[in-house]
Short mmCIF file of C-alpha atoms in Angstrom, two decimals:
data_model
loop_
_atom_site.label_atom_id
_atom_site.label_comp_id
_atom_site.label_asym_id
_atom_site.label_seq_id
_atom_site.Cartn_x
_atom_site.Cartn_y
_atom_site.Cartn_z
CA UNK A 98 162.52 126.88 174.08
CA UNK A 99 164.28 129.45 171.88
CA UNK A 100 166.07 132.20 174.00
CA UNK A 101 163.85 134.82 171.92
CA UNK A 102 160.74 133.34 174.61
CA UNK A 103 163.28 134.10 177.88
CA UNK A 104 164.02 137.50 176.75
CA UNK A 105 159.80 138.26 176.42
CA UNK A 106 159.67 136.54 179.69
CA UNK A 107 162.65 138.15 181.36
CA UNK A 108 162.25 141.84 180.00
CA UNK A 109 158.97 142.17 181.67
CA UNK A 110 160.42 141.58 185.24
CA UNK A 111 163.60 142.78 184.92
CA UNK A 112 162.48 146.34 183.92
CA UNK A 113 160.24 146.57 186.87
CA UNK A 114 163.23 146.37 189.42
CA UNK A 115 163.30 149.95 189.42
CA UNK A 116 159.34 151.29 188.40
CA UNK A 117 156.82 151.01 190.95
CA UNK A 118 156.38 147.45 191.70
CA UNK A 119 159.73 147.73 194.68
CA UNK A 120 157.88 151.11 195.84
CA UNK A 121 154.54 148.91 196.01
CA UNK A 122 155.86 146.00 197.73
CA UNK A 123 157.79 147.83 200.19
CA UNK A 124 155.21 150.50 201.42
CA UNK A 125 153.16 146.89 202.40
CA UNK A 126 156.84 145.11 203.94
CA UNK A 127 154.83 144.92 207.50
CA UNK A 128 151.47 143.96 205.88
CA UNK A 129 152.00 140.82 204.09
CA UNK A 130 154.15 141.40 201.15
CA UNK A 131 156.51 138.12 201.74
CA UNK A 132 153.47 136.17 201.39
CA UNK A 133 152.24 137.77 198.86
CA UNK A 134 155.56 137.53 196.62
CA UNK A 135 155.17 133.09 197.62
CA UNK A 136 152.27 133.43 196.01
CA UNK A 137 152.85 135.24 192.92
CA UNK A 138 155.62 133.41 192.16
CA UNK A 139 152.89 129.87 192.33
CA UNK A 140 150.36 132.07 190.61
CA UNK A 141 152.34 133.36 187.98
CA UNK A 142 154.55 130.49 187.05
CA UNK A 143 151.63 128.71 186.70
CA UNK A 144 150.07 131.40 184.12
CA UNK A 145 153.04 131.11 182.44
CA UNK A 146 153.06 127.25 181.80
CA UNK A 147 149.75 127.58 180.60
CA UNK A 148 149.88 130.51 177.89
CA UNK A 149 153.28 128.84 177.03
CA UNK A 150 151.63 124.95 176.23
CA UNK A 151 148.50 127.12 174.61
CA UNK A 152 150.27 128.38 172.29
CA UNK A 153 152.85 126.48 171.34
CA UNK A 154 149.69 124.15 169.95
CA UNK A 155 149.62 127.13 167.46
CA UNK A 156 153.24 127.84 166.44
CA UNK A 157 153.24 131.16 164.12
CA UNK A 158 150.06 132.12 165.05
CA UNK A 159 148.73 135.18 167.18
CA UNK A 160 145.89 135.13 169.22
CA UNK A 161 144.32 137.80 167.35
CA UNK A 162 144.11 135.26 164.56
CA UNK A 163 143.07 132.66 166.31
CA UNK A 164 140.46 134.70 167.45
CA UNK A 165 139.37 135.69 164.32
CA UNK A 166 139.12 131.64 163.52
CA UNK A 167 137.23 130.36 166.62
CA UNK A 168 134.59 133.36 167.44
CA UNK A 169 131.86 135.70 166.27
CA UNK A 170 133.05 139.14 164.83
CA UNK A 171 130.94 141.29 167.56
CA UNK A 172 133.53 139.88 170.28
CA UNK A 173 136.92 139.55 169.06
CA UNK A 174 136.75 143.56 167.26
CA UNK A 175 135.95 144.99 170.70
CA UNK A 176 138.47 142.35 172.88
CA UNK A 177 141.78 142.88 170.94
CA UNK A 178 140.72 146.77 171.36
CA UNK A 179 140.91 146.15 175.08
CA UNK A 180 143.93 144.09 174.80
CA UNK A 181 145.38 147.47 172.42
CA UNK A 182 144.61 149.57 174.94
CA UNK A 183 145.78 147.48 178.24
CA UNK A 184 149.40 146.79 175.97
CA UNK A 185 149.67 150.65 175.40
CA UNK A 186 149.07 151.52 178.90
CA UNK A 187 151.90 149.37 180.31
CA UNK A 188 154.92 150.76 177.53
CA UNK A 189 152.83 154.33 178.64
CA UNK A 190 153.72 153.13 182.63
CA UNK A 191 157.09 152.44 182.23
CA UNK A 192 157.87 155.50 179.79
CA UNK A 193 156.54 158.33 182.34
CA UNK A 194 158.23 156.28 185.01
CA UNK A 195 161.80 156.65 183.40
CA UNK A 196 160.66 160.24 182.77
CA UNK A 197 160.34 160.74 185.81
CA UNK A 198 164.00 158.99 186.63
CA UNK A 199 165.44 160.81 184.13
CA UNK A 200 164.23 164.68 185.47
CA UNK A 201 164.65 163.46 188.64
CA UNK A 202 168.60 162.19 188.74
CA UNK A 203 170.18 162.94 185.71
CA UNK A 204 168.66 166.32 183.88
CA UNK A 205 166.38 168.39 186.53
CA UNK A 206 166.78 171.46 184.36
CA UNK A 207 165.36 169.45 181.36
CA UNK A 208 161.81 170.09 180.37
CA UNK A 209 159.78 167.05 181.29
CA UNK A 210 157.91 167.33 177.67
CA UNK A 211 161.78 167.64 176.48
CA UNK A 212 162.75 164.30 178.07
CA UNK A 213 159.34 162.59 177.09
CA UNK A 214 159.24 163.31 173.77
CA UNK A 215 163.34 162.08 173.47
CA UNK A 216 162.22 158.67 174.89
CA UNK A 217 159.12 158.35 172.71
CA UNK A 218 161.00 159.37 169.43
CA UNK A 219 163.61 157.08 169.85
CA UNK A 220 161.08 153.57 170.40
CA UNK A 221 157.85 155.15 168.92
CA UNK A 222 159.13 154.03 165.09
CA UNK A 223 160.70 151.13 166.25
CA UNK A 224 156.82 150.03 167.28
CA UNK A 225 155.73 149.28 163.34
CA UNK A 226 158.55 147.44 162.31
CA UNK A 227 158.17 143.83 161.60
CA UNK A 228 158.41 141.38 164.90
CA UNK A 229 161.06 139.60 163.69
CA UNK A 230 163.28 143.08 163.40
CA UNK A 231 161.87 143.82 167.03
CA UNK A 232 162.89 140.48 168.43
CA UNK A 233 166.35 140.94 166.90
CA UNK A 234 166.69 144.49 168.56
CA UNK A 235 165.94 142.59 171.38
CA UNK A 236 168.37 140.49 171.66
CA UNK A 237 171.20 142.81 170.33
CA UNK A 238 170.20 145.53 173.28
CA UNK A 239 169.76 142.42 175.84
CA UNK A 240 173.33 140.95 174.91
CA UNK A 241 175.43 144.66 175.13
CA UNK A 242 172.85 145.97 178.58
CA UNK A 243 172.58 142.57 180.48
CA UNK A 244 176.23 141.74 181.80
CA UNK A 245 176.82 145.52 182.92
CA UNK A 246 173.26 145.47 184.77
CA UNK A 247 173.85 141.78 186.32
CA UNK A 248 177.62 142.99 187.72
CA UNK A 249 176.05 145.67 188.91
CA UNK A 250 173.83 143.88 191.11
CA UNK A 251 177.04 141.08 191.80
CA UNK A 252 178.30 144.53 193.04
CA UNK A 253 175.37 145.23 195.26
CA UNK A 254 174.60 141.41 196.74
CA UNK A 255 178.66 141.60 197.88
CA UNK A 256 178.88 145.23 198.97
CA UNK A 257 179.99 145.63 202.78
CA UNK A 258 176.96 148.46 203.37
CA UNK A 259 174.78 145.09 202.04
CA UNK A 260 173.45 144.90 206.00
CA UNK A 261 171.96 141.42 206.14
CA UNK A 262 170.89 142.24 209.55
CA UNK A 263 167.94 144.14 207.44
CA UNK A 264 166.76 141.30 205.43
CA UNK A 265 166.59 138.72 208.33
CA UNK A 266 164.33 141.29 210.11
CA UNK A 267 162.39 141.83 206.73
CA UNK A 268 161.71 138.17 206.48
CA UNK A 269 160.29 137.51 209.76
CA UNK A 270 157.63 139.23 208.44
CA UNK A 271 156.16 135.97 206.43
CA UNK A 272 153.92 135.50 208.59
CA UNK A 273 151.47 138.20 207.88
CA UNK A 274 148.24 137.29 205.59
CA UNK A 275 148.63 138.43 201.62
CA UNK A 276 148.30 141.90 200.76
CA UNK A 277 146.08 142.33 197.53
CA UNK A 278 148.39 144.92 195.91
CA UNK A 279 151.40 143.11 196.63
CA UNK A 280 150.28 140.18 195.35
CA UNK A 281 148.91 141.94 191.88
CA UNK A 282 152.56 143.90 191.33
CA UNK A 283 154.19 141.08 191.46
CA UNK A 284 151.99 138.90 189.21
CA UNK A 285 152.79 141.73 186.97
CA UNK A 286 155.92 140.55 186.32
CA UNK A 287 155.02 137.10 184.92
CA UNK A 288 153.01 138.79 182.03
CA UNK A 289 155.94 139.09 179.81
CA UNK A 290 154.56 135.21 178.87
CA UNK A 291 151.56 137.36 177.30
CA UNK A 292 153.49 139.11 174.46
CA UNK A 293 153.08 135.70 173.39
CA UNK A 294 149.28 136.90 172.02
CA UNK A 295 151.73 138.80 169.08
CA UNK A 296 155.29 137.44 169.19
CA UNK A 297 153.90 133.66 168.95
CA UNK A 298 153.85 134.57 164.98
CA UNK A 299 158.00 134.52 166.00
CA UNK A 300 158.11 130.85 167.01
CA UNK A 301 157.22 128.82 164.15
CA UNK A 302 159.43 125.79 164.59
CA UNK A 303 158.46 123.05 167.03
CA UNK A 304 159.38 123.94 170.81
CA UNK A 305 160.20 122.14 173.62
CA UNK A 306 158.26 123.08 177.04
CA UNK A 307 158.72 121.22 180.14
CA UNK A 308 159.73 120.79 183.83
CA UNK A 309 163.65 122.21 182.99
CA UNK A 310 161.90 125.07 181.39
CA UNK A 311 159.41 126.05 184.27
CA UNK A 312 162.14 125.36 186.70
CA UNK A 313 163.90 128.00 184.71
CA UNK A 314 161.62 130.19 185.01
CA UNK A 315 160.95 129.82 188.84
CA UNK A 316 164.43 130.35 189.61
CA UNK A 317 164.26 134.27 187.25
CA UNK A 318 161.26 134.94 189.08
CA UNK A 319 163.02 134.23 193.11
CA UNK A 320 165.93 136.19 192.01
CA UNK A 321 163.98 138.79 190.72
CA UNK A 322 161.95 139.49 193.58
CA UNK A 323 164.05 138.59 195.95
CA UNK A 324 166.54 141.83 194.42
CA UNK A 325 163.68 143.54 194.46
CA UNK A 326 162.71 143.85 197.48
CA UNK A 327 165.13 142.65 199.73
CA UNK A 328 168.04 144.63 198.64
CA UNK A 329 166.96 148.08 199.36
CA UNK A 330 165.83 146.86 202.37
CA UNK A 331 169.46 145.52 203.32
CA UNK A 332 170.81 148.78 202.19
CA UNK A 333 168.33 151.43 203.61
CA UNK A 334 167.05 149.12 206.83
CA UNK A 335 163.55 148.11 207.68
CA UNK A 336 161.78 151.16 208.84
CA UNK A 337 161.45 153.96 207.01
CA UNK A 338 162.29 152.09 203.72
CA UNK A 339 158.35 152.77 202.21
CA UNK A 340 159.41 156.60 202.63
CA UNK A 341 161.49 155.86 199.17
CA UNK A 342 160.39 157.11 196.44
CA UNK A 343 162.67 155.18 194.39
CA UNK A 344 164.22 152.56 196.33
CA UNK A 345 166.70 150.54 193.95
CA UNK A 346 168.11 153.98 193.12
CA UNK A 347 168.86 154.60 195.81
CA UNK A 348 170.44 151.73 196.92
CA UNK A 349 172.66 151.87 193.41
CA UNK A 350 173.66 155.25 195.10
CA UNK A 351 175.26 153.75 197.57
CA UNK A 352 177.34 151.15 195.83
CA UNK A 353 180.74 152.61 194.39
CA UNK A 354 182.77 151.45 191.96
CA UNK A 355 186.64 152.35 193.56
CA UNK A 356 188.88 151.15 190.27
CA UNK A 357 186.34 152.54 187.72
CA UNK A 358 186.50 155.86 185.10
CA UNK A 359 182.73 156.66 186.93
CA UNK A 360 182.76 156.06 190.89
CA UNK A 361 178.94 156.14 191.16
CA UNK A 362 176.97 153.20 190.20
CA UNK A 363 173.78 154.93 190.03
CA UNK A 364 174.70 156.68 186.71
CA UNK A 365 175.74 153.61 184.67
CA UNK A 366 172.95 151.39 186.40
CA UNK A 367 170.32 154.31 185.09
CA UNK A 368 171.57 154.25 181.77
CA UNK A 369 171.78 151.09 181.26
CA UNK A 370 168.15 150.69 183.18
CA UNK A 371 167.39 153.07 180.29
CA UNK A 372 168.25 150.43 177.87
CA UNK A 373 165.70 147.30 179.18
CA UNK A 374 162.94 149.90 179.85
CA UNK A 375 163.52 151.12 175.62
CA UNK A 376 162.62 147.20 175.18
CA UNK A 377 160.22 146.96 177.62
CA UNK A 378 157.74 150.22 175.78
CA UNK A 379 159.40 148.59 172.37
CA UNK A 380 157.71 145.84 172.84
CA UNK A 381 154.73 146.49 174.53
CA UNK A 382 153.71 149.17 171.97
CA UNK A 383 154.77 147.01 168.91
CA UNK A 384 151.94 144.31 170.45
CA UNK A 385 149.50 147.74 170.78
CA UNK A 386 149.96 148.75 166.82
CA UNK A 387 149.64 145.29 165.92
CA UNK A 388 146.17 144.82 167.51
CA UNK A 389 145.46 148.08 165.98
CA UNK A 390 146.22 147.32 162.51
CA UNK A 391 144.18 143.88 162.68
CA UNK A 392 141.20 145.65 164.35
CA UNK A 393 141.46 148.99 161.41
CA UNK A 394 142.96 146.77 158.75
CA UNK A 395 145.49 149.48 158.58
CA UNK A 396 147.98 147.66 155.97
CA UNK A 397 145.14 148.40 153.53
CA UNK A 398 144.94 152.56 154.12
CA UNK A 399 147.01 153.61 151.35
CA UNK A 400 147.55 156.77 149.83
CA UNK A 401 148.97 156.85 146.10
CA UNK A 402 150.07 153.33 146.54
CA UNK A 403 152.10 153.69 149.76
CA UNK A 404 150.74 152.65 152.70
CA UNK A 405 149.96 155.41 155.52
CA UNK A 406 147.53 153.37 157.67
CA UNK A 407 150.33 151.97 160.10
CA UNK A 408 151.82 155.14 160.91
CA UNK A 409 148.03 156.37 161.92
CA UNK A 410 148.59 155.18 165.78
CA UNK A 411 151.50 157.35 166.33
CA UNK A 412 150.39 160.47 167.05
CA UNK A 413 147.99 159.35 169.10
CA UNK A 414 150.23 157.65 171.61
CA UNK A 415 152.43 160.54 171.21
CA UNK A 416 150.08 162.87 172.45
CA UNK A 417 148.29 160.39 174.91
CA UNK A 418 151.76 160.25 176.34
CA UNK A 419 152.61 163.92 176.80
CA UNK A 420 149.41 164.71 177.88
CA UNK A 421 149.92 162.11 181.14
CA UNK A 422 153.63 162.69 181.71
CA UNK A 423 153.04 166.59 182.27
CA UNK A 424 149.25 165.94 184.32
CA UNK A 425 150.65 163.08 186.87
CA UNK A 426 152.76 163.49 189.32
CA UNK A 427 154.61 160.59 190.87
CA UNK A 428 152.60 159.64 194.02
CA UNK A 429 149.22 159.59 191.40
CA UNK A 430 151.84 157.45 188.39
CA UNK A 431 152.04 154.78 191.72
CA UNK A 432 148.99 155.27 192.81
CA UNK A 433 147.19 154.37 189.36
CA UNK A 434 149.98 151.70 188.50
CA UNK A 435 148.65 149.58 191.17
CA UNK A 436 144.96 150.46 190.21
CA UNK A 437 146.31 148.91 186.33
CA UNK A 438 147.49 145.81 188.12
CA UNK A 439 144.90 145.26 190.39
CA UNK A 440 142.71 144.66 186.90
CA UNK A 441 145.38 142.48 185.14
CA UNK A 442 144.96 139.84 188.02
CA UNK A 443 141.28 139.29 187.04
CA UNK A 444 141.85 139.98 182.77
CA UNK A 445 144.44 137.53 182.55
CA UNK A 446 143.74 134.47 184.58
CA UNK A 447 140.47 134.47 183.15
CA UNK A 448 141.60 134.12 179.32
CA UNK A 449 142.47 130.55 180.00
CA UNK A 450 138.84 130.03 179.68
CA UNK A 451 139.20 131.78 176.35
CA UNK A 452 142.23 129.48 175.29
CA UNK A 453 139.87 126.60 176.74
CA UNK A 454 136.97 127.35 173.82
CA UNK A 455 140.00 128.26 171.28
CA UNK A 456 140.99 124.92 171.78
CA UNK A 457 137.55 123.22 171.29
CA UNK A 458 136.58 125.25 168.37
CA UNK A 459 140.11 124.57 167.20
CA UNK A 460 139.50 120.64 167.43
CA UNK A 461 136.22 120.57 166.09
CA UNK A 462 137.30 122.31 162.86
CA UNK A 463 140.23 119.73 162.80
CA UNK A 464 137.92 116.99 162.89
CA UNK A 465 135.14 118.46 160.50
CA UNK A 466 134.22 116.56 157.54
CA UNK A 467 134.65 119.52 155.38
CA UNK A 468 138.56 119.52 156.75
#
């Protein structure tokens, strides 16, 4: 597979290390969130094999098109609406989450609106550009962000306060039955595989999916969640650890860096973190004006030959955004985040079916006469 596919898969659970998936797992770490993490990791590596094969069947397409191929006008307007909306609400997640982060630890005397409206004007214009420019932004962000953030945590797996003491205890917990909100966070972080539904129209050439690939991808997803939730445990202890509101900072807090210009990790780590989350709303919002313009055909609103109809979504989100980041506060951003997941668990295992009847309409118009 091209390494444009790993950075949609890996962005998605990489920039969740530090939202609210740890501080959902770890207010359930005596209530079956081990469990539930083995499970996800079946469930969602799974998922991912299967939107992978479905569309590489398709290469350059987007299921919007697809759509638009295979089924009846009256469904596919209103469900790539939905999938708009449930693509703008996860960039909207992480953006008040880093908000948050950033009023919190970095600039408390900073309006919140101040802050917001920074973070939104430096992706929100980035969100109508082609997806081949997006993809490349990608990969330039990914290639300066990703070996500071991985030493970081190199620094944090071989620290001395690393008390492994912690994790053994945390781990005897496996034997506790699933915990449904658990086990939805961390499927969360397997639908990076979903940009796909957009950034497919990115893959045209012939790719190559097999047992390497998915063994690839299992081996992300174990590190990732084992970071996640095991490290702030081994730094903070067992008990007590749900009480943090923000556990991976701080456990970056207490990591030091003795022969560097900045001692404290948690600065660099947060902007850095800063970095994967831009990508993370980048891309999630790009996929959100995209089903936009095919559902309001907005290439085609034009005013004296220019066309104005792309730039019609961006006020809204700006204001959708600043509305929520100055009405939540962070217990209710949590609270609802885990609401928002709960749903995905049901909305995306079920579009297989979808994919199923794609593929049958697909065939049958293959096979017509007429063809």
């Amino acid at each position: 597979m091209s390494r444009f596919y790993y950075y949609l898969i890996s962005i998605n659970m990489v920039a969740n290390i530090i939202a609210s998936v740890p501080a959902i797992l770890l207010h359930y770490h005596n209530d079956g969130a081990i469990i539930s993490m083995l499970l996800s990791i079946a469930a969602g590596v799974l998922l991912v094999t299967l939107y992978t094969k479905f569309f590489l069947k398709y290469p350059g397409k987007t299921l919007p098109e697809l759509l638009e191929k295979t089924t009846s006008k009256w469904f596919y307007l209103p469900f790539v609406f939905l999938l708009a909306v449930l693509w703008f609400v996860a960039g909207l997640i992480t953006l008040i989450t880093f908000t948050f982060l950033l009023i919190r630890y970095l600039s408390p005397e900073m309006p919140i609106i101040l802050i917001c409206l920074t973070l939104i004007l430096s992706v929100i214009f980035g969100s109508i550009l082609k997806t081949d420019r997006i993809m490349y932004t990608v990969e330039m962000i990914m290639i300066i962000t990703s070996p500071l953030i991985l030493f970081i945590f190199f620094k944090a797996y071989s620290s001395k306060s690393l008390n492994w003491d912690f994790v053994r205890e945390a781990a005897l917990y496996i034997n506790q039955l699933p915990n449904w909100h658990s086990f939805s966070a961390c499927f969360f972080l397997f639908l990076g595989a979903a940009n796909l539904f957009i950034f497919n129209r990115f893959f045209t050439d012939k790719q190559k999916f097999g047992f390497r690939q998915i063994m690839f991808i299992v081996l992300i997803s174990v590190g990732t969640l084992f970071t996640t939730y095991f490290i702030p445990i081994g730094f903070n202890g067992f008990e007590g650890i749900n009480d943090l509101v923000y556990p991976w900072i701080s456990t970056t807090d207490s990591i030091r860096m003795d022969y560097f210009i900045i001692e404290r990790v948690l600065f660099m780590f947060l902007l850095f973190y800063l970095g994967i989350a831009f990508l993370s709303i980048l891309i999630h919002w790009h996929a959100a004006v995209e089903f936009l313009k095919f559902i309001f055909k907005l290439e085609k609103i034009k005013y004296k030959d220019k066309v104005i109809g792309i730039f019609l979504p961006l006020p809204i989100f700006v204001a959708i955004s600043l509305y929520f980041v100055t009405v939540l506060t962070e217990y209710q951003l949590f609270q609802y985040s885990s609401y928002f997941y709960d749903v995905l668990v049901f909305i995306f295992p079920g579009m297989i079916l979808l994919f199923t009847y794609i593929n049958r309409r697909m065939k049958n118009e293959e096979s017509s006469p007429e063809n």
